[in-house]
PDB file of C-alpha atoms in Angstrom:
ATOM      1  CA  ARG A   1       0.000   0.000   0.000  1.00  0.00           C
ATOM      2  CA  LYS A   2       1.337   3.442  -0.858  1.00  0.00           C
ATOM      3  CA  GLU A   3       2.029   5.718   2.072  1.00  0.00           C
ATOM      4  CA  VAL A   4      -0.009   8.499   0.481  1.00  0.00           C
ATOM      5  CA  GLU A   5      -2.725   7.675  -2.040  1.00  0.00           C
ATOM      6  CA  GLN A   6      -4.634   9.984  -4.322  1.00  0.00           C
ATOM      7  CA  ASP A   7      -7.093   9.483  -7.159  1.00  0.00           C
ATOM      8  CA  PRO A   8      -5.001  10.422 -10.205  1.00  0.00           C
ATOM      9  CA  GLY A   9      -7.992  11.864 -12.064  1.00  0.00           C
ATOM     10  CA  PRO A  10      -8.237  13.714 -14.294  1.00  0.00           C
ATOM     11  CA  PHE A  11     -11.142  15.641 -12.912  1.00  0.00           C
ATOM     12  CA  ASN A  12     -12.689  17.560 -15.805  1.00  0.00           C
ATOM     13  CA  VAL A  13     -14.978  20.310 -14.537  1.00  0.00           C
ATOM     14  CA  PRO A  14     -16.558  23.458 -16.000  1.00  0.00           C
ATOM     15  CA  GLU A  15     -15.663  26.891 -14.757  1.00  0.00           C
ATOM     16  CA  GLY A  16     -17.572  27.761 -11.629  1.00  0.00           C
ATOM     17  CA  ALA A  17     -17.883  24.170 -10.443  1.00  0.00           C
ATOM     18  CA  THR A  18     -16.990  22.913  -7.001  1.00  0.00           C
ATOM     19  CA  VAL A  19     -14.558  20.021  -6.917  1.00  0.00           C
ATOM     20  CA  ALA A  20     -13.161  17.975  -4.072  1.00  0.00           C
ATOM     21  CA  PHE A  21     -10.087  15.795  -3.840  1.00  0.00           C
ATOM     22  CA  ASN A  22      -9.367  13.232  -1.186  1.00  0.00           C
ATOM     23  CA  CYS A  23      -6.106  11.745  -0.076  1.00  0.00           C
ATOM     24  CA  THR A  24      -5.470   8.872   2.315  1.00  0.00           C
ATOM     25  CA  TYR A  25      -2.318   8.227   4.282  1.00  0.00           C
ATOM     26  CA  SER A  26      -1.057   5.116   6.032  1.00  0.00           C
ATOM     27  CA  ASN A  27       1.067   6.422   8.893  1.00  0.00           C
ATOM     28  CA  SER A  28      -1.227   7.167  11.802  1.00  0.00           C
ATOM     29  CA  ALA A  29       1.634   9.011  13.520  1.00  0.00           C
ATOM     30  CA  SER A  30       1.786  11.683  10.830  1.00  0.00           C
ATOM     31  CA  GLN A  31       1.437  15.156  12.299  1.00  0.00           C
ATOM     32  CA  SER A  32       1.605  17.562   9.403  1.00  0.00           C
ATOM     33  CA  PHE A  33      -0.337  17.679   6.160  1.00  0.00           C
ATOM     34  CA  PHE A  34      -0.169  19.876   3.093  1.00  0.00           C
ATOM     35  CA  TRP A  35      -1.458  20.442  -0.389  1.00  0.00           C
ATOM     36  CA  TYR A  36       1.007  21.460  -3.085  1.00  0.00           C
ATOM     37  CA  ARG A  37       0.093  22.561  -6.586  1.00  0.00           C
ATOM     38  CA  GLN A  38       2.123  21.549  -9.621  1.00  0.00           C
ATOM     39  CA  ASP A  39       1.529  23.031 -13.040  1.00  0.00           C
ATOM     40  CA  CYS A  40       2.428  20.995 -16.094  1.00  0.00           C
ATOM     41  CA  ARG A  41       6.195  20.590 -16.386  1.00  0.00           C
ATOM     42  CA  LYS A  42       6.755  22.995 -13.501  1.00  0.00           C
ATOM     43  CA  GLU A  43       7.909  22.699  -9.923  1.00  0.00           C
ATOM     44  CA  PRO A  44       5.542  21.988  -7.003  1.00  0.00           C
ATOM     45  CA  LYS A  45       4.514  24.967  -4.887  1.00  0.00           C
ATOM     46  CA  LEU A  46       2.868  24.987  -1.484  1.00  0.00           C
ATOM     47  CA  LEU A  47      -0.850  25.706  -1.770  1.00  0.00           C
ATOM     48  CA  MET A  48      -1.845  25.361   1.848  1.00  0.00           C
ATOM     49  CA  SER A  49      -1.173  23.556   5.063  1.00  0.00           C
ATOM     50  CA  VAL A  50      -3.914  21.431   6.581  1.00  0.00           C
ATOM     51  CA  TYR A  51      -4.768  21.968  10.202  1.00  0.00           C
ATOM     52  CA  SER A  52      -6.723  19.722  12.517  1.00  0.00           C
ATOM     53  CA  SER A  53      -9.564  22.181  12.701  1.00  0.00           C
ATOM     54  CA  GLY A  54      -9.672  22.614   8.953  1.00  0.00           C
ATOM     55  CA  ASN A  55      -8.664  25.787   7.203  1.00  0.00           C
ATOM     56  CA  GLU A  56      -9.822  27.984   4.393  1.00  0.00           C
ATOM     57  CA  ASP A  57      -7.984  30.269   2.024  1.00  0.00           C
ATOM     58  CA  GLY A  58     -10.312  32.065  -0.330  1.00  0.00           C
ATOM     59  CA  ARG A  59     -11.910  29.473  -2.598  1.00  0.00           C
ATOM     60  CA  PHE A  60      -9.844  26.645  -1.133  1.00  0.00           C
ATOM     61  CA  THR A  61     -10.769  24.636   1.946  1.00  0.00           C
ATOM     62  CA  ALA A  62      -8.649  21.872   3.422  1.00  0.00           C
ATOM     63  CA  GLN A  63      -9.821  19.391   6.011  1.00  0.00           C
ATOM     64  CA  LEU A  64      -8.212  16.609   7.988  1.00  0.00           C
ATOM     65  CA  ASN A  65      -9.871  13.483   9.345  1.00  0.00           C
ATOM     66  CA  ARG A  66      -7.356  11.781  11.602  1.00  0.00           C
ATOM     67  CA  ALA A  67      -9.645   8.907  12.563  1.00  0.00           C
ATOM     68  CA  SER A  68     -10.060   7.852   8.948  1.00  0.00           C
ATOM     69  CA  GLN A  69      -6.610   9.086   7.925  1.00  0.00           C
ATOM     70  CA  TYR A  70      -7.653  11.218   5.042  1.00  0.00           C
ATOM     71  CA  ILE A  71      -7.223  14.791   3.912  1.00  0.00           C
ATOM     72  CA  SER A  72      -9.461  16.677   1.564  1.00  0.00           C
ATOM     73  CA  LEU A  73      -9.176  19.759  -0.604  1.00  0.00           C
ATOM     74  CA  LEU A  74     -12.276  21.574  -1.789  1.00  0.00           C
ATOM     75  CA  ILE A  75     -12.107  24.142  -4.559  1.00  0.00           C
ATOM     76  CA  ARG A  76     -15.136  26.357  -5.046  1.00  0.00           C
ATOM     77  CA  ASP A  77     -15.971  28.451  -8.089  1.00  0.00           C
ATOM     78  CA  SER A  78     -13.271  26.790 -10.200  1.00  0.00           C
ATOM     79  CA  LYS A  79     -11.232  28.993 -12.509  1.00  0.00           C
ATOM     80  CA  LEU A  80      -9.389  28.032 -15.667  1.00  0.00           C
ATOM     81  CA  SER A  81      -6.202  28.929 -13.818  1.00  0.00           C
ATOM     82  CA  ASP A  82      -6.916  26.202 -11.256  1.00  0.00           C
ATOM     83  CA  SER A  83      -6.019  23.583 -13.861  1.00  0.00           C
ATOM     84  CA  ALA A  84      -3.015  21.780 -12.407  1.00  0.00           C
ATOM     85  CA  THR A  85      -2.005  18.687 -10.489  1.00  0.00           C
ATOM     86  CA  TYR A  86      -2.627  18.800  -6.749  1.00  0.00           C
ATOM     87  CA  LEU A  87      -0.176  16.901  -4.573  1.00  0.00           C
ATOM     88  CA  CYS A  88      -1.115  15.626  -1.153  1.00  0.00           C
ATOM     89  CA  VAL A  89       1.899  15.739   1.156  1.00  0.00           C
ATOM     90  CA  VAL A  90       2.185  14.137   4.558  1.00  0.00           C
ATOM     91  CA  ASN A  91       4.858  14.326   7.191  1.00  0.00           C
ATOM     92  CA  GLY A  92       6.334  10.848   7.393  1.00  0.00           C
ATOM     93  CA  GLY A  93       8.001  11.157  10.730  1.00  0.00           C
ATOM     94  CA  PHE A  94      10.894  12.934  12.333  1.00  0.00           C
ATOM     95  CA  SER A  95      14.244  11.223  11.934  1.00  0.00           C
ATOM     96  CA  GLY A  96      17.736  12.593  12.368  1.00  0.00           C
ATOM     97  CA  GLY A  97      16.486  16.146  12.560  1.00  0.00           C
ATOM     98  CA  TYR A  98      14.592  15.840   9.330  1.00  0.00           C
ATOM     99  CA  ASN A  99      10.848  16.113   9.029  1.00  0.00           C
ATOM    100  CA  LYS A 100      10.410  13.663   6.165  1.00  0.00           C
ATOM    101  CA  LEU A 101       7.774  14.581   3.605  1.00  0.00           C
ATOM    102  CA  ILE A 102       5.872  11.901   1.694  1.00  0.00           C
ATOM    103  CA  PHE A 103       4.350  13.068  -1.582  1.00  0.00           C
ATOM    104  CA  GLY A 104       1.307  11.583  -3.211  1.00  0.00           C
ATOM    105  CA  ALA A 105       1.381  11.059  -6.980  1.00  0.00           C
ATOM    106  CA  GLY A 106      -1.097  13.872  -7.470  1.00  0.00           C
ATOM    107  CA  THR A 107      -4.627  14.467  -8.729  1.00  0.00           C
ATOM    108  CA  ARG A 108      -4.987  16.235 -12.043  1.00  0.00           C
ATOM    109  CA  LEU A 109      -7.648  18.917 -12.422  1.00  0.00           C
ATOM    110  CA  ALA A 110      -8.728  20.314 -15.790  1.00  0.00           C
ATOM    111  CA  VAL A 111     -11.138  23.234 -15.711  1.00  0.00           C
ATOM    112  CA  HIS A 112     -12.822  23.999 -19.033  1.00  0.00           C
ATOM    113  CA  PRO A 113     -14.847  27.021 -20.214  1.00  0.00           C
TER     114      PRO A 113
ATOM    115  CA  ASP B   1      15.364  36.034 -10.807  1.00  0.00           C
ATOM    116  CA  ALA B   2      14.480  32.584  -9.570  1.00  0.00           C
ATOM    117  CA  ASP B   3      15.449  31.780  -5.989  1.00  0.00           C
ATOM    118  CA  VAL B   4      16.307  28.149  -6.770  1.00  0.00           C
ATOM    119  CA  THR B   5      17.937  27.395 -10.092  1.00  0.00           C
ATOM    120  CA  GLN B   6      18.889  24.117 -11.700  1.00  0.00           C
ATOM    121  CA  THR B   7      21.198  23.347 -14.581  1.00  0.00           C
ATOM    122  CA  PRO B   8      20.835  21.855 -17.068  1.00  0.00           C
ATOM    123  CA  ARG B   9      17.073  22.044 -17.588  1.00  0.00           C
ATOM    124  CA  ASN B  10      17.082  19.177 -20.046  1.00  0.00           C
ATOM    125  CA  ARG B  11      19.674  16.505 -20.718  1.00  0.00           C
ATOM    126  CA  ILE B  12      19.812  13.453 -22.908  1.00  0.00           C
ATOM    127  CA  THR B  13      22.641  11.061 -22.267  1.00  0.00           C
ATOM    128  CA  LYS B  14      23.673   7.485 -22.888  1.00  0.00           C
ATOM    129  CA  THR B  15      23.903   4.523 -20.556  1.00  0.00           C
ATOM    130  CA  GLY B  16      27.154   4.467 -18.630  1.00  0.00           C
ATOM    131  CA  LYS B  17      27.865   8.191 -18.855  1.00  0.00           C
ATOM    132  CA  ARG B  18      28.586  10.306 -15.785  1.00  0.00           C
ATOM    133  CA  ILE B  19      26.130  13.135 -15.304  1.00  0.00           C
ATOM    134  CA  MET B  20      26.073  16.033 -12.855  1.00  0.00           C
ATOM    135  CA  LEU B  21      22.996  18.086 -12.101  1.00  0.00           C
ATOM    136  CA  GLU B  22      23.556  21.373 -10.345  1.00  0.00           C
ATOM    137  CA  CYS B  23      21.396  23.387  -7.994  1.00  0.00           C
ATOM    138  CA  SER B  24      21.946  26.902  -6.680  1.00  0.00           C
ATOM    139  CA  GLN B  25      19.813  28.980  -4.343  1.00  0.00           C
ATOM    140  CA  THR B  26      19.721  32.574  -3.227  1.00  0.00           C
ATOM    141  CA  LYS B  27      17.196  32.062  -0.433  1.00  0.00           C
ATOM    142  CA  GLY B  28      19.863  31.739   2.238  1.00  0.00           C
ATOM    143  CA  HIS B  29      18.438  28.403   3.334  1.00  0.00           C
ATOM    144  CA  ASP B  30      20.588  25.832   5.104  1.00  0.00           C
ATOM    145  CA  ARG B  31      18.678  22.781   3.975  1.00  0.00           C
ATOM    146  CA  MET B  32      18.747  21.400   0.469  1.00  0.00           C
ATOM    147  CA  TYR B  33      17.199  18.320  -1.097  1.00  0.00           C
ATOM    148  CA  TRP B  34      17.225  16.301  -4.298  1.00  0.00           C
ATOM    149  CA  TYR B  35      14.069  14.501  -5.456  1.00  0.00           C
ATOM    150  CA  ARG B  36      13.074  12.587  -8.534  1.00  0.00           C
ATOM    151  CA  GLN B  37       9.583  12.470  -9.994  1.00  0.00           C
ATOM    152  CA  ASP B  38       8.296   9.643 -12.168  1.00  0.00           C
ATOM    153  CA  PRO B  39       4.868   9.387 -13.812  1.00  0.00           C
ATOM    154  CA  GLY B  40       2.328   7.875 -11.439  1.00  0.00           C
ATOM    155  CA  LEU B  41       4.639   8.189  -8.452  1.00  0.00           C
ATOM    156  CA  GLY B  42       5.099  10.915  -5.910  1.00  0.00           C
ATOM    157  CA  LEU B  43       8.333  12.804  -5.524  1.00  0.00           C
ATOM    158  CA  ARG B  44      10.930  10.572  -3.909  1.00  0.00           C
ATOM    159  CA  LEU B  45      13.836  11.846  -1.877  1.00  0.00           C
ATOM    160  CA  ILE B  46      17.311  10.956  -3.110  1.00  0.00           C
ATOM    161  CA  TYR B  47      19.604  12.903  -0.765  1.00  0.00           C
ATOM    162  CA  TYR B  48      19.351  15.818   1.614  1.00  0.00           C
ATOM    163  CA  SER B  49      21.783  18.132   3.338  1.00  0.00           C
ATOM    164  CA  PHE B  50      21.298  20.327   6.387  1.00  0.00           C
ATOM    165  CA  ASP B  51      24.509  22.273   5.952  1.00  0.00           C
ATOM    166  CA  VAL B  52      27.778  22.129   4.090  1.00  0.00           C
ATOM    167  CA  LYS B  53      29.198  19.280   6.160  1.00  0.00           C
ATOM    168  CA  ASP B  54      26.009  17.295   6.435  1.00  0.00           C
ATOM    169  CA  ILE B  55      24.892  14.765   3.788  1.00  0.00           C
ATOM    170  CA  ASN B  56      22.147  12.207   4.288  1.00  0.00           C
ATOM    171  CA  LYS B  57      20.705   9.467   2.126  1.00  0.00           C
ATOM    172  CA  GLY B  58      17.063   9.562   1.227  1.00  0.00           C
ATOM    173  CA  GLU B  59      14.864   6.645   0.252  1.00  0.00           C
ATOM    174  CA  ILE B  60      16.382   6.031  -3.205  1.00  0.00           C
ATOM    175  CA  SER B  61      20.078   6.983  -3.006  1.00  0.00           C
ATOM    176  CA  ASP B  62      21.515   3.948  -4.819  1.00  0.00           C
ATOM    177  CA  GLY B  63      23.223   4.982  -8.046  1.00  0.00           C
ATOM    178  CA  TYR B  64      23.460   8.629  -6.984  1.00  0.00           C
ATOM    179  CA  SER B  65      25.948  10.771  -5.096  1.00  0.00           C
ATOM    180  CA  VAL B  66      25.864  14.397  -3.999  1.00  0.00           C
ATOM    181  CA  SER B  67      28.184  17.212  -3.100  1.00  0.00           C
ATOM    182  CA  ARG B  68      27.395  20.298  -1.027  1.00  0.00           C
ATOM    183  CA  GLN B  69      30.028  22.701  -2.271  1.00  0.00           C
ATOM    184  CA  ALA B  70      28.695  25.710  -0.384  1.00  0.00           C
ATOM    185  CA  GLN B  71      25.583  26.725   1.474  1.00  0.00           C
ATOM    186  CA  ALA B  72      24.069  27.820  -1.811  1.00  0.00           C
ATOM    187  CA  LYS B  73      25.117  24.886  -3.998  1.00  0.00           C
ATOM    188  CA  PHE B  74      24.109  21.237  -3.986  1.00  0.00           C
ATOM    189  CA  SER B  75      24.930  18.971  -6.919  1.00  0.00           C
ATOM    190  CA  LEU B  76      23.667  15.512  -7.779  1.00  0.00           C
ATOM    191  CA  SER B  77      25.779  13.035  -9.727  1.00  0.00           C
ATOM    192  CA  LEU B  78      24.923   9.873 -11.554  1.00  0.00           C
ATOM    193  CA  GLU B  79      28.235   8.041 -11.767  1.00  0.00           C
ATOM    194  CA  SER B  80      27.095   5.634 -14.463  1.00  0.00           C
ATOM    195  CA  ALA B  81      23.674   6.531 -15.784  1.00  0.00           C
ATOM    196  CA  ILE B  82      21.135   3.803 -16.553  1.00  0.00           C
ATOM    197  CA  PRO B  83      17.794   4.047 -18.382  1.00  0.00           C
ATOM    198  CA  ASN B  84      15.659   3.680 -15.244  1.00  0.00           C
ATOM    199  CA  GLN B  85      17.185   6.924 -13.989  1.00  0.00           C
ATOM    200  CA  THR B  86      15.218   8.710 -16.690  1.00  0.00           C
ATOM    201  CA  ALA B  87      13.044  11.095 -14.670  1.00  0.00           C
ATOM    202  CA  LEU B  88      12.338  14.672 -13.697  1.00  0.00           C
ATOM    203  CA  TYR B  89      14.744  15.802 -10.976  1.00  0.00           C
ATOM    204  CA  PHE B  90      13.967  18.589  -8.539  1.00  0.00           C
ATOM    205  CA  CYS B  91      16.175  20.392  -6.109  1.00  0.00           C
ATOM    206  CA  ALA B  92      14.478  21.991  -3.101  1.00  0.00           C
ATOM    207  CA  THR B  93      15.452  24.146  -0.148  1.00  0.00           C
ATOM    208  CA  SER B  94      13.994  24.919   3.246  1.00  0.00           C
ATOM    209  CA  ALA B  95      14.881  27.060   6.214  1.00  0.00           C
ATOM    210  CA  ARG B  96      16.376  25.639   9.362  1.00  0.00           C
ATOM    211  CA  GLY B  97      14.071  24.915  12.249  1.00  0.00           C
ATOM    212  CA  GLY B  98      12.027  22.304  13.994  1.00  0.00           C
ATOM    213  CA  GLY B  99       8.761  21.085  12.618  1.00  0.00           C
ATOM    214  CA  PHE B 100       7.779  21.720   9.058  1.00  0.00           C
ATOM    215  CA  ASN B 101       9.368  24.362   6.916  1.00  0.00           C
ATOM    216  CA  GLU B 102       7.988  24.946   3.463  1.00  0.00           C
ATOM    217  CA  GLN B 103      10.163  23.498   0.745  1.00  0.00           C
ATOM    218  CA  PHE B 104      10.895  25.666  -2.270  1.00  0.00           C
ATOM    219  CA  PHE B 105      11.577  23.824  -5.481  1.00  0.00           C
ATOM    220  CA  GLY B 106      13.759  24.592  -8.453  1.00  0.00           C
ATOM    221  CA  PRO B 107      12.324  24.380 -11.982  1.00  0.00           C
ATOM    222  CA  GLY B 108      13.479  20.794 -12.481  1.00  0.00           C
ATOM    223  CA  THR B 109      15.870  18.956 -14.770  1.00  0.00           C
ATOM    224  CA  ARG B 110      14.400  16.530 -17.278  1.00  0.00           C
ATOM    225  CA  LEU B 111      16.932  13.713 -17.710  1.00  0.00           C
ATOM    226  CA  THR B 112      16.691  11.038 -20.364  1.00  0.00           C
ATOM    227  CA  VAL B 113      19.097   8.100 -20.329  1.00  0.00           C
ATOM    228  CA  LEU B 114      19.173   6.139 -23.573  1.00  0.00           C
TER     229      LEU B 114
END
């Protein structure tokens, strides 16, 4: 089983739609969770951290369910510019001073007019 | 100007050749990392370094070596390239400190080994 699993998609949605991605992780000891965005052939960039209480940043809402070990990302009012791959990232434990990050393979979103 | 730069951006080479990928950063970060990305897989850590005298293996270090020449420079070498090392390679940096620090990625190097 992969440490971090995501539906690869693609999710094809019209502009203005609401779309949600889920991600599951296997290490129940994980403490930190993040969503990164990666545009085609570009580097990943941090989109948002995921807090236990859930957090919102404009049209983006991230939630964490520790009991079921999954993280979600909700995008409201989708824009064409939201088209990208969204990477779920989980802290894999602290070892030797390093907070190891485990990256999911990503979920691809395509927003069309 | 980009804070994290990688050279070359694209490279095609043959099996058995020695290849060096270079990474430079102007963010002043102590920590630097090398990852590879393959289709259908998440980024996987090859090596990381917390300062100039600190080098650590990641989960897939076999076949790779690194050198931290200065705080701002971290290079990745493939001593004898093989086709399954064909991938997209990213360098990343983060600030020192406990807990999570956001990692900033370079633009990537697309390596093809024939």
